[in-house]
XYZ file of C-alpha atoms in Angstrom:
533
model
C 19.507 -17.997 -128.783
C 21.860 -19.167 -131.666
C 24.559 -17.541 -133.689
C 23.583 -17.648 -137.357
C 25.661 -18.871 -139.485
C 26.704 -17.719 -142.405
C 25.442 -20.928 -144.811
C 21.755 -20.999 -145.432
C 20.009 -23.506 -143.368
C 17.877 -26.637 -144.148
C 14.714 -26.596 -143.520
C 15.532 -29.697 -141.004
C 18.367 -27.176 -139.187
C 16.247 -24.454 -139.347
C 13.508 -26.313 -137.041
C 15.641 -27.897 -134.572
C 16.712 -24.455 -134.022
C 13.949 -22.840 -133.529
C 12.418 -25.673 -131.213
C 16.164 -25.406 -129.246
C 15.143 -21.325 -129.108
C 11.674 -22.420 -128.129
C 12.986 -24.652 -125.252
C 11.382 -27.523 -126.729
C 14.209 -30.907 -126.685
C 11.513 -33.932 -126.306
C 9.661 -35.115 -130.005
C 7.312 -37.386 -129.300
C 6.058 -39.760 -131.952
C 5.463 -43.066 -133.427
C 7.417 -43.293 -136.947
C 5.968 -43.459 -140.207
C 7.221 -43.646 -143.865
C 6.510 -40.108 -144.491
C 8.141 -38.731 -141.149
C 11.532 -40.540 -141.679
C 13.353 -37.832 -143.407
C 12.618 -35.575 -140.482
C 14.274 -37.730 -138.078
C 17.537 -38.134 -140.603
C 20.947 -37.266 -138.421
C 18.573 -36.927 -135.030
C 20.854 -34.706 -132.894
C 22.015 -35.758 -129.126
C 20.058 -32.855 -127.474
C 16.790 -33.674 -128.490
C 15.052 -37.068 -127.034
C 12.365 -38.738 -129.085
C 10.101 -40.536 -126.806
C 8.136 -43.457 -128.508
C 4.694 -44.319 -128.291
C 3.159 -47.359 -129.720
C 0.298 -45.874 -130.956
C -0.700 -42.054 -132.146
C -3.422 -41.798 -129.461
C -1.101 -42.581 -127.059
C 1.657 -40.651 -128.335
C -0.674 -37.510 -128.169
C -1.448 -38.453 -124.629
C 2.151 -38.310 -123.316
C 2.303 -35.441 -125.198
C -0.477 -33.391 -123.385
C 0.555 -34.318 -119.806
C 3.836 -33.644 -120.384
C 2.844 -30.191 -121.679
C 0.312 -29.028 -118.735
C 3.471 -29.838 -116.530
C 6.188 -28.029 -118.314
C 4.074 -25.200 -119.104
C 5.512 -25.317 -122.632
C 4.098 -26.344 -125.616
C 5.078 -30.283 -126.705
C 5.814 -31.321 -129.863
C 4.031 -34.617 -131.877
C 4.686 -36.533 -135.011
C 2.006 -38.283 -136.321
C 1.767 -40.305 -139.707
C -0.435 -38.871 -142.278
C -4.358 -39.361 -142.439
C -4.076 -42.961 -141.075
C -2.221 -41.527 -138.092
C -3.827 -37.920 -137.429
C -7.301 -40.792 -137.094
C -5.912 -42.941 -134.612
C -4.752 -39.818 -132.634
C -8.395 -37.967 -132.938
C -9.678 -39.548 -129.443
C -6.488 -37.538 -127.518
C -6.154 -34.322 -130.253
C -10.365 -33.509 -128.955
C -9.124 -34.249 -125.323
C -6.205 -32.075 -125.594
C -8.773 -29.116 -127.310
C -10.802 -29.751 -124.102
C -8.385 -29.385 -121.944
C -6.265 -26.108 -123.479
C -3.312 -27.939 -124.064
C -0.307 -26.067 -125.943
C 0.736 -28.569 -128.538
C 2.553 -28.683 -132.046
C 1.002 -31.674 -133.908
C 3.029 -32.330 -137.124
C 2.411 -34.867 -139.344
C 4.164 -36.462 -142.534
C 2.677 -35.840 -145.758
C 3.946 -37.605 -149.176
C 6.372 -35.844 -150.871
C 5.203 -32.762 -153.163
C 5.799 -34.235 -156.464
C 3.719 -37.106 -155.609
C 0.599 -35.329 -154.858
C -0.620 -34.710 -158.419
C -1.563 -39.022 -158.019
C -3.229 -39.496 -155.157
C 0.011 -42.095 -153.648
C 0.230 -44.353 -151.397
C -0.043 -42.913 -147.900
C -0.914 -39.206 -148.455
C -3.466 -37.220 -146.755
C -6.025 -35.428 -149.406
C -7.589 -32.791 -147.162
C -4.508 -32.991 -144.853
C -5.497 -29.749 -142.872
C -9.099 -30.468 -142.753
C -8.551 -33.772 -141.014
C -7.730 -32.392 -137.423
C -10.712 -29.718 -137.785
C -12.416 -28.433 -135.467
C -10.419 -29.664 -132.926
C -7.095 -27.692 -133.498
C -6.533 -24.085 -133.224
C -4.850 -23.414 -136.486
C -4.039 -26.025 -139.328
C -1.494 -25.427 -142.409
C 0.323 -27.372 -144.820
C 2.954 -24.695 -146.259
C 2.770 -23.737 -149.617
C 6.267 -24.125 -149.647
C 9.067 -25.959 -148.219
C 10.690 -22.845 -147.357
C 7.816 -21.819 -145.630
C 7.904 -24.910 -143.016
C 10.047 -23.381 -140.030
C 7.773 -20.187 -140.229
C 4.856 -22.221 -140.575
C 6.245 -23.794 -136.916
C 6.764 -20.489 -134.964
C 3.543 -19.330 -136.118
C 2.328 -22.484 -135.044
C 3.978 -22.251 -131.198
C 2.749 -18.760 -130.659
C -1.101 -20.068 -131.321
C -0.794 -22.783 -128.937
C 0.663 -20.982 -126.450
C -1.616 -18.254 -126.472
C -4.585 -18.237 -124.634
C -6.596 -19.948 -124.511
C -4.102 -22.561 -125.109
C -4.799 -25.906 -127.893
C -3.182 -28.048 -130.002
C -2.126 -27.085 -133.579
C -1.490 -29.147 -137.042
C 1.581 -28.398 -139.655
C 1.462 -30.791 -142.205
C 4.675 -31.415 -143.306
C 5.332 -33.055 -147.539
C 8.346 -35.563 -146.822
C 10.650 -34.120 -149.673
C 10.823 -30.595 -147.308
C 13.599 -31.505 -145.297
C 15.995 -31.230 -147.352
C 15.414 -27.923 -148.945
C 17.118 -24.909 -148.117
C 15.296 -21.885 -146.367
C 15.777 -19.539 -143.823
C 16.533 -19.492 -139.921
C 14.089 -18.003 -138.186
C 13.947 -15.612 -135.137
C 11.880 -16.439 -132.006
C 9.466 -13.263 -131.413
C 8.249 -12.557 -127.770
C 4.105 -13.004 -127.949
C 2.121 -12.279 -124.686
C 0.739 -15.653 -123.628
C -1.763 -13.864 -121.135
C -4.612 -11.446 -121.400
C -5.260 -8.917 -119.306
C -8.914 -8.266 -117.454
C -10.741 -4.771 -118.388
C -10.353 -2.860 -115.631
C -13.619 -1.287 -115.737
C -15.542 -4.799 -115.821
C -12.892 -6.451 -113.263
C -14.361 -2.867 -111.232
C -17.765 -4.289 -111.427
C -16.709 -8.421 -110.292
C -14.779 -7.008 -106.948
C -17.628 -4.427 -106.260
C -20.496 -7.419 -106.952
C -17.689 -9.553 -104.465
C -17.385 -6.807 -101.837
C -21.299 -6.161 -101.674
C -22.422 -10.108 -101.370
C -24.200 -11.417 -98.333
C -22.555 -14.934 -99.003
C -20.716 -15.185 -101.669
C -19.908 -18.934 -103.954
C -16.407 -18.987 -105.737
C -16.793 -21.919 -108.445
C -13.308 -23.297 -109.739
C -12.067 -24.520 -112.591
C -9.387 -25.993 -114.739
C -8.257 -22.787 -115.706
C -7.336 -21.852 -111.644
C -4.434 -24.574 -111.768
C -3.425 -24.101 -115.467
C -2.808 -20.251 -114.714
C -0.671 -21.155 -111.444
C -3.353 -19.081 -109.391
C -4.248 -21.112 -106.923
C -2.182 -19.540 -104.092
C -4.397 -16.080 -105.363
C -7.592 -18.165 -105.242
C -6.870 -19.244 -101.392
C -6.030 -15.693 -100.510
C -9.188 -14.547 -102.541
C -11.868 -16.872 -100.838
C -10.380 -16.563 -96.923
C -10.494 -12.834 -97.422
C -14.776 -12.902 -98.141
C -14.968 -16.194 -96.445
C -16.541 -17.794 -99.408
C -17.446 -21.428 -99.888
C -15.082 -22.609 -103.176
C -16.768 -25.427 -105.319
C -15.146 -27.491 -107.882
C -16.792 -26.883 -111.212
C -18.529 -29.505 -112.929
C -16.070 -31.922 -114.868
C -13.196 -29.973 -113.877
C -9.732 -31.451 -115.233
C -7.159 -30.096 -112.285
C -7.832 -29.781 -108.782
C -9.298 -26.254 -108.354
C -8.807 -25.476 -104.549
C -7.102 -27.355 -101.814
C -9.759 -30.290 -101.129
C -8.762 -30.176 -97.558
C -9.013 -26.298 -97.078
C -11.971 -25.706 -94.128
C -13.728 -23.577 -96.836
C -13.824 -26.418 -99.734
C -17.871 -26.589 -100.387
C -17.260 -29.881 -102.427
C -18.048 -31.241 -106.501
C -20.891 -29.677 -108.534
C -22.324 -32.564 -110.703
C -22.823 -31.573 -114.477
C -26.418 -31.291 -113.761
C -28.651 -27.986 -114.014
C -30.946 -28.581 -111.122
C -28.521 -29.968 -108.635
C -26.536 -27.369 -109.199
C -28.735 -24.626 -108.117
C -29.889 -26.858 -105.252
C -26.401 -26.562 -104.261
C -25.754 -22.646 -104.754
C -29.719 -21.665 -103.308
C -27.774 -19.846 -100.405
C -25.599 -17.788 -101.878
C -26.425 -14.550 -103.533
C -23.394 -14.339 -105.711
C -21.545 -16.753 -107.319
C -18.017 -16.235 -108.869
C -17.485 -18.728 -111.667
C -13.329 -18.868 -112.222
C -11.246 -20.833 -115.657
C -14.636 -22.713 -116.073
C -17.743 -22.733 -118.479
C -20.753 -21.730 -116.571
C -22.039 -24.342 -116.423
C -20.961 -27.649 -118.131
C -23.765 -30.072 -118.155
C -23.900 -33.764 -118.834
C -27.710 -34.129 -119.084
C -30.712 -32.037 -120.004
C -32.085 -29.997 -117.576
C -35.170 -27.836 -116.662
C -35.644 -24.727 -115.059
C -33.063 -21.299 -113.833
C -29.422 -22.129 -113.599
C -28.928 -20.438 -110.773
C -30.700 -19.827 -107.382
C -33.926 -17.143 -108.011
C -31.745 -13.586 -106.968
C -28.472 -15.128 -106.818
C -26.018 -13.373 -109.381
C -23.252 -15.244 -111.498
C -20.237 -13.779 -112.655
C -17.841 -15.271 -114.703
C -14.426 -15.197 -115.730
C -12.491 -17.037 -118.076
C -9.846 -16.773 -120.700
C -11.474 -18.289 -124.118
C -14.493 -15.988 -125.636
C -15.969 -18.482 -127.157
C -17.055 -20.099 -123.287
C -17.783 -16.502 -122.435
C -19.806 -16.710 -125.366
C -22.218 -19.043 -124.993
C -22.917 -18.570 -120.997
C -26.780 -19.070 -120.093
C -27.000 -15.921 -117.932
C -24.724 -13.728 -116.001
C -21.960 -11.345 -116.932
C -18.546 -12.806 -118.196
C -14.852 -11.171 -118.120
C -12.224 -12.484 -120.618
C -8.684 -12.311 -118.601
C -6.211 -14.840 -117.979
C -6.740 -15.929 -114.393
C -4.106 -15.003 -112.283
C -4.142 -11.558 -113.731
C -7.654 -11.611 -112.318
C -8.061 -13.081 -109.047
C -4.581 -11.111 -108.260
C -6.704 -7.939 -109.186
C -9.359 -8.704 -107.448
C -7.360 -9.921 -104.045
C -6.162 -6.115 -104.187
C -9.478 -4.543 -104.802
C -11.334 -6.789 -102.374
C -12.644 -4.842 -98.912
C -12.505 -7.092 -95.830
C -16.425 -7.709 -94.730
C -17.527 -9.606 -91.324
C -19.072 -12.465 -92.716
C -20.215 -15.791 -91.110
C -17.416 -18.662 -92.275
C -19.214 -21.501 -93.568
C -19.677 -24.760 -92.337
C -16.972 -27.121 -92.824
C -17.647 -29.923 -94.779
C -18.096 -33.439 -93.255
C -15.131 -35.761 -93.881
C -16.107 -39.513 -95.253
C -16.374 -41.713 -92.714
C -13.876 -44.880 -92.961
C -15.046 -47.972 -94.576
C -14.749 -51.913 -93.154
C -11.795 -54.032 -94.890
C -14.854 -55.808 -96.725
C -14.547 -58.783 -98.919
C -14.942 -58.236 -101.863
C -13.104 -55.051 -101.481
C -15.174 -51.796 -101.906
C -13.373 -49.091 -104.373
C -14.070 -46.803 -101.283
C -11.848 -48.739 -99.260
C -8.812 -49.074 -102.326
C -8.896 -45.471 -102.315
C -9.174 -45.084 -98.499
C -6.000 -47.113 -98.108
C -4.707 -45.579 -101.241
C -4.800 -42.112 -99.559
C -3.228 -43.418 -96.308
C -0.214 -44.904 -98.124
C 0.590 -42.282 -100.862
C 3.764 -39.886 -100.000
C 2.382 -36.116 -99.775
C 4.566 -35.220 -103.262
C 2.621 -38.146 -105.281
C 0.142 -36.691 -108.001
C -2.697 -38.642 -108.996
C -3.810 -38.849 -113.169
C -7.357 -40.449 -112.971
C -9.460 -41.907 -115.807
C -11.728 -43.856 -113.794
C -15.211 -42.038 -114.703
C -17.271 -44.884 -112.900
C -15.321 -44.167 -108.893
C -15.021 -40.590 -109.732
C -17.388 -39.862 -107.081
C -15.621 -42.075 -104.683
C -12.666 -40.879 -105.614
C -13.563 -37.228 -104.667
C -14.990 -38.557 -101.421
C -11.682 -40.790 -99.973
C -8.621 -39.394 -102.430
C -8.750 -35.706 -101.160
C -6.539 -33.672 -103.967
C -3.487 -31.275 -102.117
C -3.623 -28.503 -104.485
C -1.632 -27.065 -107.131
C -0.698 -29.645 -109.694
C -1.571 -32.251 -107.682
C -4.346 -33.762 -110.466
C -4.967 -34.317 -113.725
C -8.000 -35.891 -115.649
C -9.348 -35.244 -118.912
C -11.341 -32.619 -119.769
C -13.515 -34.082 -122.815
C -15.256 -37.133 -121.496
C -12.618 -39.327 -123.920
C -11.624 -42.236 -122.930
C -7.749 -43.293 -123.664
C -6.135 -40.259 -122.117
C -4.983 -41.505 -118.707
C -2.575 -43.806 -119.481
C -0.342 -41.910 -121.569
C -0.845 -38.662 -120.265
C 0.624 -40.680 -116.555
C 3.503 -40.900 -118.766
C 3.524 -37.245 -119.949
C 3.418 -35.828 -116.526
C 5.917 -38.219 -115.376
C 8.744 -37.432 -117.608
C 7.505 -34.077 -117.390
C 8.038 -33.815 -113.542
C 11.513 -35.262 -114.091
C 11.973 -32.593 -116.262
C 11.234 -30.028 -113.488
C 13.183 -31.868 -111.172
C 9.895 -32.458 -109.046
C 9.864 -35.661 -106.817
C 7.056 -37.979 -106.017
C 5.521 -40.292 -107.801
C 2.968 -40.234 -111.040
C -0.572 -42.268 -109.964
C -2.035 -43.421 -112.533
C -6.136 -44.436 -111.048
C -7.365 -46.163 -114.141
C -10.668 -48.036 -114.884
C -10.744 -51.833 -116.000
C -12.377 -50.130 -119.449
C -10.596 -46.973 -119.632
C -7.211 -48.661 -119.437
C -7.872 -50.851 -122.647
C -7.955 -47.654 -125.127
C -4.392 -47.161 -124.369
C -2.467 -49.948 -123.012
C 0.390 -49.183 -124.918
C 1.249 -46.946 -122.808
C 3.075 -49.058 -120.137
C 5.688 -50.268 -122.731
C 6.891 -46.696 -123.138
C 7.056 -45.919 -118.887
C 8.631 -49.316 -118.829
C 11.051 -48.659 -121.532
C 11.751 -45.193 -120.126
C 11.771 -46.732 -116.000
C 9.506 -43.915 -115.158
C 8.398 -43.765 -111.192
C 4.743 -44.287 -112.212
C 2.116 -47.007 -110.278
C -0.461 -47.701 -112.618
C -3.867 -48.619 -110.141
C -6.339 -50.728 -112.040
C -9.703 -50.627 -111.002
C -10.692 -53.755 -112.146
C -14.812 -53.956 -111.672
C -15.232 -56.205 -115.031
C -17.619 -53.858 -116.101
C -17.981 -50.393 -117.617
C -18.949 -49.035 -114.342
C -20.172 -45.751 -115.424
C -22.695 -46.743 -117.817
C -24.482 -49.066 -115.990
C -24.159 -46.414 -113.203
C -25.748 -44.111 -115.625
C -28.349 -45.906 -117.235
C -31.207 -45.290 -115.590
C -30.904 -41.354 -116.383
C -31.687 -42.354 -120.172
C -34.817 -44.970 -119.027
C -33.448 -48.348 -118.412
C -35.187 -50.176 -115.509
C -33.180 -50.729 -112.190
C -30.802 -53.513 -112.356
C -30.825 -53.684 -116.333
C -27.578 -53.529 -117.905
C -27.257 -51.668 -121.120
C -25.583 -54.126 -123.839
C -21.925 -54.180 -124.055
C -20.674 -53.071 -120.745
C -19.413 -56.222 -119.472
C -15.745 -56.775 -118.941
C -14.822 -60.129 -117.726
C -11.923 -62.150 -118.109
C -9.340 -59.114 -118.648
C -6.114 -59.843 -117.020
C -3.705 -56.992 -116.453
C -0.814 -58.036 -114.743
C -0.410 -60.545 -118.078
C -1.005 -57.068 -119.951
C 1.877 -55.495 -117.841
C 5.007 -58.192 -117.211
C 4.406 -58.437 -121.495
C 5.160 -55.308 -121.826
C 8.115 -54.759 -119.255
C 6.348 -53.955 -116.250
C 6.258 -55.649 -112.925
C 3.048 -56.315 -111.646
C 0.108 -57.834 -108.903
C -3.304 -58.414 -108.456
C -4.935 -57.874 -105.520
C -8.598 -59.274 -104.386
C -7.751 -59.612 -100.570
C -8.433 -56.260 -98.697
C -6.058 -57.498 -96.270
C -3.655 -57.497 -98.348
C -4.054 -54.329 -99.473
C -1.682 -52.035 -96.976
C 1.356 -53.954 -98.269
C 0.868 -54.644 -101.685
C 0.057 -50.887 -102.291
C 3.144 -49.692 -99.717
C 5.391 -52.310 -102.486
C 3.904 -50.752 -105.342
C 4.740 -46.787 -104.312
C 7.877 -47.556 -103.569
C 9.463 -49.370 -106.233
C 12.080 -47.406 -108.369
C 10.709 -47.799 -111.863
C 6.983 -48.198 -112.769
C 4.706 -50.940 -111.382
C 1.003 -51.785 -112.227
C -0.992 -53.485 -109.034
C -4.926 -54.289 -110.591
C -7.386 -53.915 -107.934
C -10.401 -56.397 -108.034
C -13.016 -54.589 -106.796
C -17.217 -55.178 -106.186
């Protein structure tokens, strides 16, 4: 906390204060017109980390804030800006990420003439996909504008939020402002929390279905505890951004697709299931018929109403999570119940030519160190990937929770420099489609510029895997490709030695071992593009 002087502050001194009171030292941003005067006399204890473009910018920004825990700050330019960062500002909604999006606005005076540059419905822009948007009514009012700002990110459920900021602010004089203490969690009703551990205590064979919101809470130690007490199978939740449950725990029951009717296909033997930090459920396609098995019951809890809200059937409990599944480890009764059947491991895959993205990620998993975590956007080898690239547990994985594409990339970047940050070692993966990779490219000049330990793994398929995958679910005939979803002739170590990075290409699976053993063990980031069937 800082003295306060005597003089009256600037509205520039008053926020840098209150972001050093906040904990917050790392700006990240890609500069503007209207955002220079912010930046004027940039002090040594604050970095600004630059991104070449506001999508990416907003990336970095939201990985490095689900690994610090704390809510990251962005500058974007005015409407031209806040547009190009849209894409990652919905994926960061998605995925209840604390962040402070600020963006320049022409200066006051200007306004009255529609100039150059300015932002006419500045706040309405970002909407719905922000928490809270302001543009003060006055200058003095920026730095409160700010805190308020940080306390409705951080509190669940966590999400970005929008200040616009006129550029002739900075300069005026205002007042500092005192950080308040806000409770970031919320606590379960005890009554209702009664009525989850009874229904948990009473079940035949109970389901525990996890979500993001298991990882983001830091319960998952309470979520082990929880499900080898009852012996219940623990699913991932469809689309889930984090890993939800040790994938190699004996009691892992595997991936629920977003789908209504193999869901319930899935969960017809169990008579209760216990939906945790996840909608219930989150479907991709339409579907017919009960969402759960015929007697089964479905409880859910989760920390944002509005996902309470709109649950299908079942009962729902606001509460942040580990509040919950901590209450419910002490009310739970031990009860002898038949442990499930573990589930089958994949069984290993030929060094085929060409190489199968099974086998990549087979000899992906065999080389990684234990302390690597893995950022995916590589929606066409998801299900591989959850097959051969078994996730350890608490932060150990991060994906986007939106169905966007142009997150991975920079968020790698985020959760990189966030990890330094906390001192954490390992390396940042970075499992990226051919397609994906192109929304965000920029990315690698900032992890080269800022020699982050990051591998960037191209899956390189010359196609947009996914939607030729998926086709057939919306009536194409087998075999036909929906237009547009070709990829050839993309070349991605050119993409990474021009913007810093060392790279290699690799279309021999024999080469494979080696060239991935090189590329997790250099010091500063690498890209090696996989050329896969």
């Amino acid at each position: 906390m800082h003295n306060h002087s005597k003089h009256l502050p600037t509205v520039r001194e008053a926020f840098l204060q209150l972001m050093r009171d906040l904990g917050i030292d790392t700006i990240f941003g890609n500069p503007g017109s209207t955002e220079l005067p912010m930046f004027r006399d940039f002090p040594q204890d604050f970095r600004y980390v630059l991104g070449l473009q506001e999508s990416v910018v907003v990336g970095m920004a939201d990985g490095y804030a689900q690994v610090t825990g704390n809510a990251a700050l962005v500058n974007l330019h005015s409407a031209a800006g806040v547009g190009h960062a849209m894409g990652n500002i919905f994926t960061a909604f998605k995925n209840q990420t604390p962040l402070i999006i600020t963006a320049g606005q022409q200066a006051r005076s200007m306004l009255p003439f529609d100039p150059f540059l300015f932002a006419a419905q500045s706040t309405e822009l970002p909407k719905p996909y922000v928490k809270w948007a302001c543009e003060p009514a006055r200058a003095e009012d920026v730095p409160l504008a700010l805190a308020r700002a940080y306390h409705m990110a951080m509190q669940a459920p966590c999400g970005p939020v929008f200040v616009s900021i006129p550029a002739d602010d900075w300069e005026k004089t205002t007042d500092w402002v005192v950080p308040r203490k806000v409770s970031r969690s919320i606590a379960p009703d005890p009554e209702v929390l009664q009525q989850v551990a009874q229904a948990l205590n009473n079940a035949q064979n109970p389901a525990i279905v996890a979500g993001t919101g298991v990882d983001r809470d830091g319960a998952m130690d309470w979520l082990v505890q929880l499900a080898e007490t009852h012996q219940a199978t623990v699913y991932t939740a469809p689309m889930s951004a984090r890993c939800s449950f040790p994938e190699g725990h004996r009691l892992f029951g595997g991936f629920l697709p977003a789908m209504r009717e193999p869901i319930v296909q899935r969960l017809q033997d169990h008579d209760l299931v216990l939906v945790l930090g996840a909608p219930a459920f989150l479907y991709h396609v339409e579907g017919h018929g009960p969402h759960i098995p015929p007697g089964a019951t479905l409880w859910q809890i989760v920390d944002d109403p509005q996902i309470a809200a709109w649950a299908p059937i079942g009962n729902s409990l606001v509460s942040s999570l580990h509040l919950a599944i901590k209450a419910l480890l002490e009310a739970s009764t031990t009860k002898k119940r038949v442990p499930p059947a573990v589930r089958p491991r994949a069984e290993p895959v030929p060094a085929d030519s060409p190489m199968s993205v099974a086998y990549t990620l087979q000899v992906l998993h065999e080389t990684r160190h234990e302390d690597d975590v893995v950022v995916e956007e590589a929606p066409g080898s998801r299900g591989v990937m959850q097959a051969r690239l078994p996730m350890a547990g608490a932060d150990s994985f991060y994906t986007m929770a939106s169905g966007g594409l142009g997150f991975g990339m920079p968020a790698a970047v985020g959760v990189a420099l966030g990890r330094q940050k906390r001192g954490l070692k390992g390396r940042t993966i970075a499992l990226i489609g051919d397609g994906s990779s192109m929304y965000s490219i920029q990315a690698l000049y900032t992890a080269a510029q800022l020699a982050l330990p990051i591998t960037f793994v191209i899956l390189n398929n010359r196609r947009y895997a996914a939607l030729q995958d998926f086709a057939p679910v919306f009536g194409f005939a087998a075999g036909e490709k929906p237009a547009g979803t070709d990829l050839p002739n993309l070349d991605f170590v050119l993409l990474a030695k021009g913007q810093g990075l060392q790279a290699s290409r690799v279309d021999n699976p024999l080469n494979l071992p080696e060239e991935l053993r090189i590329a997790l063990h250099a010091e500063g980031p690498r890209l090696i593009e996989l050329v896969v069937a």
